mmCIF file with all atom_site columns, C-alpha atoms in Angstrom:
data_model
loop_
_atom_site.group_PDB
_atom_site.id
_atom_site.type_symbol
_atom_site.label_atom_id
_atom_site.label_alt_id
_atom_site.label_comp_id
_atom_site.label_asym_id
_atom_site.label_entity_id
_atom_site.label_seq_id
_atom_site.pdbx_PDB_ins_code
_atom_site.Cartn_x
_atom_site.Cartn_y
_atom_site.Cartn_z
_atom_site.occupancy
_atom_site.B_iso_or_equiv
_atom_site.pdbx_formal_charge
_atom_site.auth_seq_id
_atom_site.auth_comp_id
_atom_site.auth_asym_id
_atom_site.auth_atom_id
_atom_site.pdbx_PDB_model_num
ATOM 1  C CA . MET O 1 1  ? 18.324 9.814  -105.670 1.00 96.00 ? 261 MET O CA 1
ATOM 2  C CA . ARG O 1 2  ? 16.617 12.766 -103.985 1.00 97.00 ? 262 ARG O CA 1
ATOM 3  C CA . LEU O 1 3  ? 16.499 15.895 -106.149 1.00 98.00 ? 263 LEU O CA 1
ATOM 4  C CA . LEU O 1 4  ? 15.488 19.483 -105.476 1.00 97.00 ? 264 LEU O CA 1
ATOM 5  C CA . ARG O 1 5  ? 14.668 21.573 -108.534 1.00 96.00 ? 265 ARG O CA 1
ATOM 6  C CA . ILE O 1 6  ? 14.237 25.330 -108.099 1.00 95.00 ? 266 ILE O CA 1
ATOM 7  C CA . ALA O 1 7  ? 12.936 27.929 -110.555 1.00 93.00 ? 267 ALA O CA 1
ATOM 8  C CA . ASP O 1 8  ? 11.592 31.411 -109.868 1.00 90.00 ? 268 ASP O CA 1
ATOM 9  C CA . VAL O 1 9  ? 8.571  30.898 -112.113 1.00 90.00 ? 269 VAL O CA 1
ATOM 10 C CA . HIS O 1 10 ? 4.913  30.130 -111.485 1.00 90.00 ? 270 HIS O CA 1
ATOM 11 C CA . ASP O 1 11 ? 4.072  26.478 -110.937 1.00 94.00 ? 271 ASP O CA 1
ATOM 12 C CA . ASN O 1 12 ? 2.214  25.752 -114.161 1.00 92.00 ? 272 ASN O CA 1
ATOM 13 C CA . ARG O 1 13 ? 2.335  22.403 -115.955 1.00 92.00 ? 273 ARG O CA 1
ATOM 14 C CA . THR O 1 14 ? 1.327  24.016 -119.252 1.00 91.00 ? 274 THR O CA 1
ATOM 15 C CA . GLY O 1 15 ? 3.789  26.851 -119.646 1.00 84.00 ? 275 GLY O CA 1
ATOM 16 C CA . GLY O 1 16 ? 7.464  27.452 -120.276 1.00 88.00 ? 276 GLY O CA 1
ATOM 17 C CA . MET O 1 17 ? 10.131 26.582 -117.725 1.00 89.00 ? 277 MET O CA 1
ATOM 18 C CA . SER O 1 18 ? 7.731  25.083 -115.193 1.00 93.00 ? 278 SER O CA 1
ATOM 19 C CA . ARG O 1 19 ? 6.313  22.737 -117.828 1.00 95.00 ? 279 ARG O CA 1
ATOM 20 C CA . THR O 1 20 ? 9.820  21.565 -118.673 1.00 94.00 ? 280 THR O CA 1
ATOM 21 C CA . LEU O 1 21 ? 10.615 20.974 -115.007 1.00 95.00 ? 281 LEU O CA 1
ATOM 22 C CA . HIS O 1 22 ? 7.406  19.012 -114.460 1.00 97.00 ? 282 HIS O CA 1
ATOM 23 C CA . ASN O 1 23 ? 7.839  16.894 -117.585 1.00 96.00 ? 283 ASN O CA 1
ATOM 24 C CA . THR O 1 24 ? 11.451 15.977 -116.876 1.00 97.00 ? 284 THR O CA 1
ATOM 25 C CA . SER O 1 25 ? 10.651 15.399 -113.196 1.00 98.00 ? 285 SER O CA 1
ATOM 26 C CA . ASP O 1 26 ? 7.901  12.972 -114.207 1.00 98.00 ? 286 ASP O CA 1
ATOM 27 C CA . LEU O 1 27 ? 10.523 11.010 -116.148 1.00 98.00 ? 287 LEU O CA 1
ATOM 28 C CA . LEU O 1 28 ? 12.916 11.057 -113.195 1.00 98.00 ? 288 LEU O CA 1
ATOM 29 C CA . ARG O 1 29 ? 10.184 9.846  -110.830 1.00 98.00 ? 289 ARG O CA 1
ATOM 30 C CA . ALA O 1 30 ? 9.302  7.049  -113.243 1.00 98.00 ? 290 ALA O CA 1
ATOM 31 C CA . ARG O 1 31 ? 12.907 5.904  -112.850 1.00 98.00 ? 291 ARG O CA 1
ATOM 32 C CA . GLY O 1 32 ? 12.585 5.811  -109.063 1.00 98.00 ? 292 GLY O CA 1
ATOM 33 C CA . HIS O 1 33 ? 13.966 9.200  -108.052 1.00 98.00 ? 293 HIS O CA 1
ATOM 34 C CA . SER O 1 34 ? 12.374 11.523 -105.501 1.00 98.00 ? 294 SER O CA 1
ATOM 35 C CA . VAL O 1 35 ? 11.898 15.027 -106.920 1.00 98.00 ? 295 VAL O CA 1
ATOM 36 C CA . GLU O 1 36 ? 10.827 18.162 -105.060 1.00 97.00 ? 296 GLU O CA 1
ATOM 37 C CA . HIS O 1 37 ? 10.079 21.505 -106.728 1.00 97.00 ? 297 HIS O CA 1
ATOM 38 C CA . TRP O 1 38 ? 10.382 24.981 -105.286 1.00 96.00 ? 298 TRP O CA 1
ATOM 39 C CA . PHE O 1 39 ? 8.630  27.527 -107.477 1.00 94.00 ? 299 PHE O CA 1
ATOM 40 C CA . LYS O 1 40 ? 7.876  31.242 -107.150 1.00 91.00 ? 300 LYS O CA 1
ATOM 41 C CA . ASP O 1 41 ? 5.149  30.751 -104.528 1.00 90.00 ? 301 ASP O CA 1
ATOM 42 C CA . ARG O 1 42 ? 7.609  28.920 -102.232 1.00 91.00 ? 302 ARG O CA 1
ATOM 43 C CA . LEU O 1 43 ? 10.482 31.368 -102.699 1.00 89.00 ? 303 LEU O CA 1
ATOM 44 C CA . ALA O 1 44 ? 9.148  34.917 -102.318 1.00 86.00 ? 304 ALA O CA 1
ATOM 45 C CA . PRO O 1 45 ? 5.557  35.275 -103.503 1.00 86.00 ? 305 PRO O CA 1
ATOM 46 C CA . ASP O 1 46 ? 5.255  38.886 -102.360 1.00 88.00 ? 306 ASP O CA 1
ATOM 47 C CA . ALA O 1 47 ? 8.605  40.231 -103.568 1.00 88.00 ? 307 ALA O CA 1
ATOM 48 C CA . PRO O 1 48 ? 8.262  43.270 -105.827 1.00 90.00 ? 308 PRO O CA 1
ATOM 49 C CA . PRO O 1 49 ? 8.821  42.275 -109.485 1.00 86.00 ? 309 PRO O CA 1
ATOM 50 C CA . ARG O 1 50 ? 11.632 44.800 -109.985 1.00 88.00 ? 310 ARG O CA 1
ATOM 51 C CA . LEU O 1 51 ? 13.558 43.455 -106.987 1.00 89.00 ? 311 LEU O CA 1
ATOM 52 C CA . ARG O 1 52 ? 13.006 39.695 -107.494 1.00 87.00 ? 312 ARG O CA 1
ATOM 53 C CA . ARG O 1 53 ? 16.272 39.120 -109.339 1.00 84.00 ? 313 ARG O CA 1
ATOM 54 C CA . PHE O 1 54 ? 18.142 40.584 -106.359 1.00 86.00 ? 314 PHE O CA 1
ATOM 55 C CA . ILE O 1 55 ? 16.055 39.071 -103.543 1.00 88.00 ? 315 ILE O CA 1
ATOM 56 C CA . VAL O 1 56 ? 15.281 35.549 -104.753 1.00 89.00 ? 316 VAL O CA 1
ATOM 57 C CA . PRO O 1 57 ? 18.894 34.304 -105.128 1.00 88.00 ? 317 PRO O CA 1
ATOM 58 C CA . TRP O 1 58 ? 19.484 35.067 -101.439 1.00 88.00 ? 318 TRP O CA 1
ATOM 59 C CA . ILE O 1 59 ? 16.202 33.412 -100.470 1.00 90.00 ? 319 ILE O CA 1
ATOM 60 C CA . VAL O 1 60 ? 17.170 30.297 -102.447 1.00 89.00 ? 320 VAL O CA 1
ATOM 61 C CA . ALA O 1 61 ? 20.542 30.016 -100.684 1.00 88.00 ? 321 ALA O CA 1
ATOM 62 C CA . ARG O 1 62 ? 18.982 30.639 -97.265  1.00 91.00 ? 322 ARG O CA 1
ATOM 63 C CA . SER O 1 63 ? 16.110 28.199 -97.839  1.00 92.00 ? 323 SER O CA 1
ATOM 64 C CA . VAL O 1 64 ? 18.371 25.352 -98.963  1.00 92.00 ? 324 VAL O CA 1
ATOM 65 C CA . LYS O 1 65 ? 20.693 25.997 -96.027  1.00 92.00 ? 325 LYS O CA 1
ATOM 66 C CA . ARG O 1 66 ? 17.739 25.878 -93.608  1.00 94.00 ? 326 ARG O CA 1
ATOM 67 C CA . ALA O 1 67 ? 16.479 22.643 -95.161  1.00 94.00 ? 327 ALA O CA 1
ATOM 68 C CA . LEU O 1 68 ? 19.915 21.075 -94.680  1.00 93.00 ? 328 LEU O CA 1
ATOM 69 C CA . GLN O 1 69 ? 20.123 22.313 -91.098  1.00 96.00 ? 329 GLN O CA 1
ATOM 70 C CA . SER O 1 70 ? 16.736 20.772 -90.346  1.00 96.00 ? 330 SER O CA 1
ATOM 71 C CA . GLY O 1 71 ? 17.942 17.398 -91.584  1.00 96.00 ? 331 GLY O CA 1
ATOM 72 C CA . THR O 1 72 ? 16.516 17.421 -95.105  1.00 95.00 ? 332 THR O CA 1
ATOM 73 C CA . ARG O 1 73 ? 19.092 16.048 -97.513  1.00 94.00 ? 333 ARG O CA 1
ATOM 74 C CA . PHE O 1 74 ? 19.263 16.270 -101.296 1.00 96.00 ? 334 PHE O CA 1
ATOM 75 C CA . ASP O 1 75 ? 21.613 14.396 -103.586 1.00 96.00 ? 335 ASP O CA 1
ATOM 76 C CA . LEU O 1 76 ? 21.257 17.098 -106.211 1.00 95.00 ? 336 LEU O CA 1
ATOM 77 C CA . VAL O 1 77 ? 20.078 20.720 -106.117 1.00 93.00 ? 337 VAL O CA 1
ATOM 78 C CA . GLU O 1 78 ? 19.264 22.172 -109.534 1.00 93.00 ? 338 GLU O CA 1
ATOM 79 C CA . ILE O 1 79 ? 18.624 25.910 -109.669 1.00 91.00 ? 339 ILE O CA 1
ATOM 80 C CA . HIS O 1 80 ? 17.449 27.611 -112.821 1.00 88.00 ? 340 HIS O CA 1
ATOM 81 C CA . GLU O 1 81 ? 19.527 30.685 -113.512 1.00 72.00 ? 341 GLU O CA 1
ATOM 82 C CA . PRO O 1 82 ? 19.933 33.499 -112.497 1.00 67.00 ? 342 PRO O CA 1
ATOM 83 C CA . SER O 1 83 ? 19.044 32.387 -108.977 1.00 64.00 ? 343 SER O CA 1
ATOM 84 C CA . ALA O 1 84 ? 21.963 29.940 -108.901 1.00 71.00 ? 344 ALA O CA 1
ATOM 85 C CA . ALA O 1 85 ? 24.784 32.493 -108.633 1.00 69.00 ? 345 ALA O CA 1
ATOM 86 C CA . VAL O 1 86 ? 24.423 33.282 -104.930 1.00 70.00 ? 346 VAL O CA 1
ATOM 87 C CA . TYR O 1 87 ? 23.850 29.618 -104.057 1.00 70.00 ? 347 TYR O CA 1
ATOM 88 C CA . ALA O 1 88 ? 27.004 28.614 -105.925 1.00 71.00 ? 348 ALA O CA 1
ATOM 89 C CA . ALA O 1 89 ? 28.983 31.300 -104.101 1.00 70.00 ? 349 ALA O CA 1
ATOM 90 C CA . GLN O 1 90 ? 27.738 29.987 -100.737 1.00 65.00 ? 350 GLN O CA 1
#
């Protein structure tokens, strides 16, 4: 299975949400799945902190749509809240 896991946090194996994503992704990979991460640096690294919660959900939806249009396919897209709301509406 090919999975895309998205979280608007820094990519850091030692802290918080990103650590959880990395650890569980390691387990999924050990079981033969392909796992891709999109973290803060991939989504909108320069977005102003006060506007991130409004900007990033739209960037997530647009980025996944572009990936699909370019032929990249995922069996599962997991988006850490609150970025998932706009994607779900799309």
